[in-house]
Short mmCIF file of C-alpha atoms in Angstrom, two decimals:
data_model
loop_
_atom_site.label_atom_id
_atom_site.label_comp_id
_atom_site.label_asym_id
_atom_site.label_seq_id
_atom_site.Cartn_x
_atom_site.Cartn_y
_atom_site.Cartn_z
CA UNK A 275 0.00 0.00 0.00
CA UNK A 276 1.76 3.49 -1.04
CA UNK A 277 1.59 6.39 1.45
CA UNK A 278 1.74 9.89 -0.17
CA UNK A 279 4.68 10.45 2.05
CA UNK A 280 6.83 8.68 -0.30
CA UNK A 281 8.94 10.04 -3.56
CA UNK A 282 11.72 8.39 -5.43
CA UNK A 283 14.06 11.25 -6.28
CA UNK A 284 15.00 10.99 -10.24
CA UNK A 285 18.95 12.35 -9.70
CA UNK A 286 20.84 12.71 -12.77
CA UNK A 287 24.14 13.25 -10.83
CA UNK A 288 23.91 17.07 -10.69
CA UNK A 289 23.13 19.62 -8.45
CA UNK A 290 18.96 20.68 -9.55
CA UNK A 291 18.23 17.16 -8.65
CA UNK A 292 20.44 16.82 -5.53
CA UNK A 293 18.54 19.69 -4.08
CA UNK A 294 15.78 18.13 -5.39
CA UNK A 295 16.20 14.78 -2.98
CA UNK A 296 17.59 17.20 -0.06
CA UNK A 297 14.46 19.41 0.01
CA UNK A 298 12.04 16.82 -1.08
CA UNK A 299 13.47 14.39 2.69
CA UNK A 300 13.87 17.91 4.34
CA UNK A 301 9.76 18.30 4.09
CA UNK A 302 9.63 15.15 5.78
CA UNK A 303 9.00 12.81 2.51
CA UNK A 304 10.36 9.10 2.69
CA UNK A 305 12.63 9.18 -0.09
CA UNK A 306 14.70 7.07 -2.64
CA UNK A 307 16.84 8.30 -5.28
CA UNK A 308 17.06 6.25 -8.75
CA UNK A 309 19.16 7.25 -11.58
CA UNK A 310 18.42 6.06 -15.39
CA UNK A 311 21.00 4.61 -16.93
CA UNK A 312 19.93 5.47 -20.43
CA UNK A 313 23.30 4.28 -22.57
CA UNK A 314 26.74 2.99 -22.26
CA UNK A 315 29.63 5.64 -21.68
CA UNK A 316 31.66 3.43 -24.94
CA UNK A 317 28.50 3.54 -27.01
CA UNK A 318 28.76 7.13 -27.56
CA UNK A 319 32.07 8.39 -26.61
CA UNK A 320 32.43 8.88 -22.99
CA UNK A 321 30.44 12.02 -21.33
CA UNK A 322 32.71 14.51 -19.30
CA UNK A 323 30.95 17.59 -18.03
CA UNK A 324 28.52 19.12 -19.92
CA UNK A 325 26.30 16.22 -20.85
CA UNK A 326 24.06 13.67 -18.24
CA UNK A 327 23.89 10.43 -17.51
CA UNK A 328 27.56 9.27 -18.09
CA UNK A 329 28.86 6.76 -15.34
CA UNK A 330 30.40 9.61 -13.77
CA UNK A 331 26.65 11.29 -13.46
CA UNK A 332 25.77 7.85 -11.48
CA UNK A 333 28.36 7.87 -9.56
CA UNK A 334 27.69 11.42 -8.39
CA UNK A 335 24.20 10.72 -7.43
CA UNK A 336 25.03 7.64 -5.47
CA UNK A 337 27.49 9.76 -3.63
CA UNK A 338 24.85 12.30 -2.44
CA UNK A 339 22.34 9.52 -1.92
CA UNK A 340 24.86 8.09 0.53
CA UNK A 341 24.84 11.45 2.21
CA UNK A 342 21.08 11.70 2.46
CA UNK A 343 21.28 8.01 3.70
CA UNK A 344 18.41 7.42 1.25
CA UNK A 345 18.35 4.18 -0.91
CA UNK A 346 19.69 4.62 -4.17
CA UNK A 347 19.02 2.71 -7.49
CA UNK A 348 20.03 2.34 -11.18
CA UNK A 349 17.09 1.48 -13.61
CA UNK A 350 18.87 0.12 -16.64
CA UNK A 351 16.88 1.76 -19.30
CA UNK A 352 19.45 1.59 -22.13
CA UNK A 353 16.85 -0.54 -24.68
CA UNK A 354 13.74 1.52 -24.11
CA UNK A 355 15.82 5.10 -24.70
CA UNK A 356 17.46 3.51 -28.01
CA UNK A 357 14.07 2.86 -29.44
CA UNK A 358 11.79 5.92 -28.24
CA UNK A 359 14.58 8.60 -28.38
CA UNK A 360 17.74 7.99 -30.16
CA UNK A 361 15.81 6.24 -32.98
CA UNK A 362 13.18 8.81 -33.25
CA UNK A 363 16.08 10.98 -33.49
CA UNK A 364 17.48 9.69 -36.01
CA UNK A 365 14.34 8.95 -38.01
CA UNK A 366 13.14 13.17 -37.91
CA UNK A 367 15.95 14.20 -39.38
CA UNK A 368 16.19 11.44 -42.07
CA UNK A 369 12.80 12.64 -42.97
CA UNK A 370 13.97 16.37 -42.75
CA UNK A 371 12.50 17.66 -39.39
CA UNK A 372 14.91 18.93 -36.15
CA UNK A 373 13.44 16.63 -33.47
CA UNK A 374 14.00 17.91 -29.54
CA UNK A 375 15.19 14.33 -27.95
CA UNK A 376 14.84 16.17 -24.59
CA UNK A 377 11.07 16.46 -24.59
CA UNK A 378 10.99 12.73 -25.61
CA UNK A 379 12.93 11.56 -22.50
CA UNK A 380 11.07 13.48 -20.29
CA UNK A 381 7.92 11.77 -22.17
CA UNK A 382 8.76 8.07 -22.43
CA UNK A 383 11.64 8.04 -19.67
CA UNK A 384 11.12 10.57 -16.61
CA UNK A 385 7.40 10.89 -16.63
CA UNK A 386 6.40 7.12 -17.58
CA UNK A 387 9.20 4.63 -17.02
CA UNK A 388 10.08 6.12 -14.02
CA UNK A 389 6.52 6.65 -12.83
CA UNK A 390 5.92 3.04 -13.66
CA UNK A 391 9.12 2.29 -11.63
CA UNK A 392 8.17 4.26 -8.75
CA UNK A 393 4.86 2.33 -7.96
CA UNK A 394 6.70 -0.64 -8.42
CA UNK A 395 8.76 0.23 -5.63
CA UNK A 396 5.91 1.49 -3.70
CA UNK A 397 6.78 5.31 -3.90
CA UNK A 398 4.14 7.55 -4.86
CA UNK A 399 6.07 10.58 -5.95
CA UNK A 400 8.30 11.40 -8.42
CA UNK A 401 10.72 14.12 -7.94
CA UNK A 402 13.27 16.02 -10.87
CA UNK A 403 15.18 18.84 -10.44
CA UNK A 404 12.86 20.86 -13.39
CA UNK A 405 12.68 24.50 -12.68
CA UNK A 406 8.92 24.78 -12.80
CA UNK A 407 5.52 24.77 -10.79
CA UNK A 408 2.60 22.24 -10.38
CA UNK A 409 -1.01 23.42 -8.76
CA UNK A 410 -3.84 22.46 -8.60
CA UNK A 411 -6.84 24.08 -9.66
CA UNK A 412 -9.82 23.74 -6.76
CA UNK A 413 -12.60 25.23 -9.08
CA UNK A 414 -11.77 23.02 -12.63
CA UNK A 415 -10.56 19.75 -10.66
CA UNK A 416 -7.29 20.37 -12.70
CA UNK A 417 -3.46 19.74 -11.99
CA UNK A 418 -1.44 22.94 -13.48
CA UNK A 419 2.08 23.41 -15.01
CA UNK A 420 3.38 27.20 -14.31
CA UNK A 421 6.34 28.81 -15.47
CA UNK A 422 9.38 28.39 -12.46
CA UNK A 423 10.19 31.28 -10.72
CA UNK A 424 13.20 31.56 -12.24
CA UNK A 425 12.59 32.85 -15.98
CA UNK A 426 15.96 32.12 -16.88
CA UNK A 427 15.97 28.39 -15.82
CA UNK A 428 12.19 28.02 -16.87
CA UNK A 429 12.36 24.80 -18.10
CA UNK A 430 8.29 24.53 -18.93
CA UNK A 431 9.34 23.96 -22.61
CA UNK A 432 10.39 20.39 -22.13
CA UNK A 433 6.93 19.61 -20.02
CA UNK A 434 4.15 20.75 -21.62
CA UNK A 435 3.40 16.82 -22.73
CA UNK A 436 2.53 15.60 -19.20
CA UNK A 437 -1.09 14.62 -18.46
CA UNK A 438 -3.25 14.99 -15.69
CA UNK A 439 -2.25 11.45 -14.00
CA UNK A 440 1.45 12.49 -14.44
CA UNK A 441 1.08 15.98 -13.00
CA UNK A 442 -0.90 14.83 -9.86
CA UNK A 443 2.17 12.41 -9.02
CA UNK A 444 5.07 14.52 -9.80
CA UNK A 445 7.14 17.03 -7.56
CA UNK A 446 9.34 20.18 -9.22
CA UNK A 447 10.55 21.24 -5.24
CA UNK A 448 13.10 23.93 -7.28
CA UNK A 449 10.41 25.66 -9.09
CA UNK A 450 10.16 28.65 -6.32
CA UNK A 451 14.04 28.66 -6.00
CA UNK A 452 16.46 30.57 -8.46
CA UNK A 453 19.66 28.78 -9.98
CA UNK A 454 22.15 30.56 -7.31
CA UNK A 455 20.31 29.78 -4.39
CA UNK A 456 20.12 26.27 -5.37
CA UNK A 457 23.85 26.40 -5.74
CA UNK A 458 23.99 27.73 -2.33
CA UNK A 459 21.70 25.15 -0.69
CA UNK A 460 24.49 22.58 -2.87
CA UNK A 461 27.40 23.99 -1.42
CA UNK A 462 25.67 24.38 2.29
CA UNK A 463 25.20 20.58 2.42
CA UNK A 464 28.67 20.02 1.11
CA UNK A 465 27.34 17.94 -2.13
CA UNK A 466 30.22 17.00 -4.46
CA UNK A 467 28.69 18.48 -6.95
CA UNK A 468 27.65 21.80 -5.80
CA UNK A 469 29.54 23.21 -8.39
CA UNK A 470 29.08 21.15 -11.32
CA UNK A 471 28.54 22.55 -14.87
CA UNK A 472 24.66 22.44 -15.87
CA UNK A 473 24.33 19.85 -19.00
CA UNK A 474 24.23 21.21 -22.25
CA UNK A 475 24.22 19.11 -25.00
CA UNK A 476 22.30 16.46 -26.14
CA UNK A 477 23.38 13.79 -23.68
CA UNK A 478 23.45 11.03 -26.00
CA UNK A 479 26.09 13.30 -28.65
CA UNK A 480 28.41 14.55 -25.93
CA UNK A 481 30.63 16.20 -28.94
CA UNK A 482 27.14 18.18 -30.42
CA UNK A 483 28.34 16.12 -33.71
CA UNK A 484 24.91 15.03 -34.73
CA UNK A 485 25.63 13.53 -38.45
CA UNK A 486 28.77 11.80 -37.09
CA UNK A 487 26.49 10.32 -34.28
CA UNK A 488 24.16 9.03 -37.06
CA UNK A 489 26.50 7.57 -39.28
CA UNK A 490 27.79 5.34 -36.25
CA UNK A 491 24.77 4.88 -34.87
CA UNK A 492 23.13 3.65 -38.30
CA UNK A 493 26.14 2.70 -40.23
CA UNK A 494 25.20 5.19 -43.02
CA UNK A 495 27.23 7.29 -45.07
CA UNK A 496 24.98 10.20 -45.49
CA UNK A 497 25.45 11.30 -49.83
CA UNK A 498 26.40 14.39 -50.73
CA UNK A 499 23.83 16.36 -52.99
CA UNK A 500 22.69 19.78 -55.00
CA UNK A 501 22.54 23.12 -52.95
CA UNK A 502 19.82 25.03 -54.95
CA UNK A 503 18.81 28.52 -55.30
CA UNK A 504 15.34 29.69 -55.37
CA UNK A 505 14.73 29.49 -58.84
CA UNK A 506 15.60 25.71 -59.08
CA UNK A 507 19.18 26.85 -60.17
CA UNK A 508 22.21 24.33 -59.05
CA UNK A 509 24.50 26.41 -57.00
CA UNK A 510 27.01 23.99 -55.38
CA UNK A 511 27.44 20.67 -53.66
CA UNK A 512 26.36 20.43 -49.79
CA UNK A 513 27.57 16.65 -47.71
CA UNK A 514 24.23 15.54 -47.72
CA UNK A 515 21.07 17.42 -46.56
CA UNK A 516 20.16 15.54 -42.95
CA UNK A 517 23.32 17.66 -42.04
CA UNK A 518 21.49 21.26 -42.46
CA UNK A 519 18.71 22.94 -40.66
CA UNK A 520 16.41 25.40 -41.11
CA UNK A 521 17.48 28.69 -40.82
CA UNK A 522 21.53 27.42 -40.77
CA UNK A 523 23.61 29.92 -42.24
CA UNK A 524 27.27 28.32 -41.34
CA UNK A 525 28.92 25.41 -42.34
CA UNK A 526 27.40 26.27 -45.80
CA UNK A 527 30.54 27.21 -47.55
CA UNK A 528 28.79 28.81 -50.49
CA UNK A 529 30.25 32.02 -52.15
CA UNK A 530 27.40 33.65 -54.02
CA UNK A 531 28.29 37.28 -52.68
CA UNK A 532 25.57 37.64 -50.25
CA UNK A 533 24.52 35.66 -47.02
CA UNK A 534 22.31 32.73 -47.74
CA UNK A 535 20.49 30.89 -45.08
CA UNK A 536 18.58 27.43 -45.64
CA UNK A 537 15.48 27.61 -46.75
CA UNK A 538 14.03 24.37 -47.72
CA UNK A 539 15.26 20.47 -47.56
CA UNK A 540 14.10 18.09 -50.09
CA UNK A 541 14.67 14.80 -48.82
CA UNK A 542 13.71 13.06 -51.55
CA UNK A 543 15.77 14.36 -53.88
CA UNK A 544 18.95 15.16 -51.22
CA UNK A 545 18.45 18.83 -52.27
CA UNK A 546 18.68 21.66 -49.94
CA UNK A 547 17.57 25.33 -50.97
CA UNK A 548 19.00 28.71 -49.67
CA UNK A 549 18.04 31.78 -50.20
CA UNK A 550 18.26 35.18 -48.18
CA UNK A 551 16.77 35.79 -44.67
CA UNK A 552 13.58 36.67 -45.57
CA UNK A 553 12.45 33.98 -46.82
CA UNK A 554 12.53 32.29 -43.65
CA UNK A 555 9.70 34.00 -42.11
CA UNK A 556 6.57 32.49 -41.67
CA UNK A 557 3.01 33.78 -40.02
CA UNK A 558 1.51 30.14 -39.41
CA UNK A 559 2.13 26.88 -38.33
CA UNK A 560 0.48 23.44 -37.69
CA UNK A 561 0.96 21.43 -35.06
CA UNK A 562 -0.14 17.65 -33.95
CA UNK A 563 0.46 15.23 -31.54
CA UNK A 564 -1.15 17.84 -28.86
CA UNK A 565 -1.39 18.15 -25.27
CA UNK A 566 -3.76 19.79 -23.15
CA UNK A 567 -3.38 20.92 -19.33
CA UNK A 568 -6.15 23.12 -17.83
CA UNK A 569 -8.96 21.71 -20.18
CA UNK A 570 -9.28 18.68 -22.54
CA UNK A 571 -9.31 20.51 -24.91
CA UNK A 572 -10.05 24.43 -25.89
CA UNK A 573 -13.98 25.17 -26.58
CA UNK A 574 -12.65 27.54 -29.49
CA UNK A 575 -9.82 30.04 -30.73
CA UNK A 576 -7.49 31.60 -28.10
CA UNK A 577 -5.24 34.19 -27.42
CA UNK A 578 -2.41 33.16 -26.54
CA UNK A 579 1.53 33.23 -26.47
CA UNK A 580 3.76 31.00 -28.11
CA UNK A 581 7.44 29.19 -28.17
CA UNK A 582 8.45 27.64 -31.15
CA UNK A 583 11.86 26.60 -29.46
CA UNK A 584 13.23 26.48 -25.87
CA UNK A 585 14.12 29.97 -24.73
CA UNK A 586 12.55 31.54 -27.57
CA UNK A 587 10.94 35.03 -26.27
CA UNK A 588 7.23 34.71 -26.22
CA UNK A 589 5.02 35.50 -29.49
CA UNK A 590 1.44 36.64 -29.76
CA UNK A 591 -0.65 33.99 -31.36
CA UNK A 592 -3.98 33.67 -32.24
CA UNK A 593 -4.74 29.48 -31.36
CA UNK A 594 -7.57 27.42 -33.11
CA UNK A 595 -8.29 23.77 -33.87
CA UNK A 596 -8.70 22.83 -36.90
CA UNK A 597 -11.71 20.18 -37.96
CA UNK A 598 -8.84 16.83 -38.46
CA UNK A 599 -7.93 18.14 -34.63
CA UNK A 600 -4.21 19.35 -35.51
CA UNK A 601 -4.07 23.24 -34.23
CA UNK A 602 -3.36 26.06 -36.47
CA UNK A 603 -1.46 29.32 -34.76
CA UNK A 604 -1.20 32.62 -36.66
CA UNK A 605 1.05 34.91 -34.61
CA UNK A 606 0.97 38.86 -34.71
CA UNK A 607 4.88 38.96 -35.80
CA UNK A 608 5.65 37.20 -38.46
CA UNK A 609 8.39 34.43 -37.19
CA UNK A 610 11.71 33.25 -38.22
CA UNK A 611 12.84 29.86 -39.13
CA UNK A 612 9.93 27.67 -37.77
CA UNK A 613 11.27 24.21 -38.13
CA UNK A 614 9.42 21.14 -38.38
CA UNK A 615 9.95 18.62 -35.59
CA UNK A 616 10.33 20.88 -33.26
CA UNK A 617 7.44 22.10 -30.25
CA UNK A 618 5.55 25.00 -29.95
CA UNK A 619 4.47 25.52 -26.44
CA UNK A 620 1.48 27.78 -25.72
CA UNK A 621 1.51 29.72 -22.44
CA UNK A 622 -1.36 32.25 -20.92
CA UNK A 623 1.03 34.44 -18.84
CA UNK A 624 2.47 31.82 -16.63
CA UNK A 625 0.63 29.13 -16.88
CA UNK A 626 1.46 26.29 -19.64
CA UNK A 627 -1.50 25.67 -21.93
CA UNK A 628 -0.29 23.08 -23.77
CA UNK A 629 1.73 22.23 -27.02
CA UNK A 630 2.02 20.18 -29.77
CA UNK A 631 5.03 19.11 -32.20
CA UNK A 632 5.06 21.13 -35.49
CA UNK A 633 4.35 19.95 -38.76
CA UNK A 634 4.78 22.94 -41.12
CA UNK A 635 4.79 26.48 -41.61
CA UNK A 636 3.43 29.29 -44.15
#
């Protein structure tokens, strides 16, 4: 029988989620820590500092675990993160998108293996070092995802996927806290990794060498192909166009005596098409795969604001559904470089709407 007393503490070996576990037992939780193990160090080329879930990241957590004198575990994950995020990886940009592996582990790893891990253990929590905010709304019977208090370690980008049975079940004990005064709470407690670098990079390309990654990974040797100008007009040779994005204006090595940007990928036909800046600006997008937080889903057009990538400074959209149930924004601005593949997140001030992945833009 679970008491709701109990969280297992999801520690990636730095310091968010080691003040995670601290303040999670500190408010008088029973508490576990587990870390994934999500791929071998020699698989990918071993992870040093910037990156999580190397064996050093395990290591790490088991040392503050041992601190906390909470039990600590390692769920060997390694098969289930090969086929729902490495391989969907790979697979949107063979088919020409930019995909965002981080909102995929937090989908099929943190928020459903681990919840499913969790109950098996008889812990009825789950706790991550996120920087945002969970309510719950009284009046609607609703679990809310807010922005963190710190805007510039909001991480409610990467969540807007979770449902109602995740939210009610899942603990983000840094959301009121800002990045230094974690730090602080880290170095008060004498954790060995109060001062650790935050992750960067995809944690699975440690190097941020994507194409090499995929050629490994698949055994592929990605062809080389026509760079084209807008007019259909062959204007050089790119190395094969999975290894361009939209928007990219490095790396090109084109000389046609005025900045080009890419504009378009034809996978197809290995083509990729540049052109100048302004044709990468867009007024609409659609977006499936959806999810909804304060509602099921919205009784008609919205106003709204929007994040086409992490970071991005909110836009001004206007939201609707559209009658196959994909959603259809038109923002105020037009915007720049919408890419496939990746989410938009829809906010109303600080509260996460919901989001979807995006198919296109015009």
């Amino acid at each position: 029988m679970q008491e709701n007393n109990t969280a297992l503490i999801a520690m990636s070996g730095g310091v968010d989620s080691s003040v995670a576990a601290y303040l999670t037992q500190r408010a008088g939780y029973t508490c576990a820590g587990v870390t994934m193990r999500l791929y071998r160090n020699e698989d990918i080329g071993l992870c040093q500092y910037r990156t999580c879930c190397s064996q050093r990241d395990i290591d790490d957590a088991a040392e503050v675990a041992f601190e906390l004198d909470m039990p600590f575990h390692v769920a060997d994950y390694t098969a289930a993160f090969k086929t729902q995020v490495i391989e969907k990886f790979v697979r949107v940009y063979e088919n020409g998108g930019t995909p965002n592996p981080c909102i995929d582990c937090n989908r099929y790893m943190k928020f459903s293996h681990l919840l499913d891990f969790a109950a098996q253990k008889g812990y009825h929590y789950v706790v991550t070092g996120h920087y945002a905010r969970i309510a719950y709304d009284e009046k609607t019977g609703r679990w809310l995802l807010k922005k963190a208090k710190d805007q510039q370690k909001d991480q409610s980008y990467v969540l807007y996927m979770l449902s109602q049975e995740q939210l009610a079940r899942i603990m983000f004990p840094l959301g009121e806290l800002t990045k230094p005064e974690v730090r602080d709470i880290a170095a008060q407690q004498g954790f060995v990794n109060a001062r650790k670098h935050d992750s960067q990079d995809i944690c699975f390309v440690p190097d941020g060498d994507y194409v090499a990654f995929m050629e490994r990974f698949t055994g592929k040797q990605y062809a080389a192909g026509d760079y084209l100008d807008l007019s259909g007009k062959v204007v050089g040779r790119h190395r094969g166009a999975v290894c361009y994005t939209l928007g990219q204006r490095k790396g090109l090595r084109l000389a046609l005596g005025e900045p080009v940007y890419v504009c378009q990928k034809s996978m197809a036909d290995n083509t990729v098409t540049v052109g100048p800046e302004s044709t990468l600006y867009t007024r609409s997008l659609i977006a499936d795969d959806l999810n909804w937080i304060p509602f099921d889903k919205p009784a008609g057009p919205m106003r709204l604001t929007a994040c086409t990538r992490h970071h991005q400074k909110e836009q001004a959209v206007t939201a609707a559904l559209l009658s196959d149930g994909r959603l259809r924004l038109d923002f105020d601005v037009p915007q720049r470089a919408v890419t496939p593949g990746q989410a938009v997140v829809l906010y109303d001030g600080e509260l996460v709407v919901g989001g979807g992945t995006i198919q296109e833009s015009f």
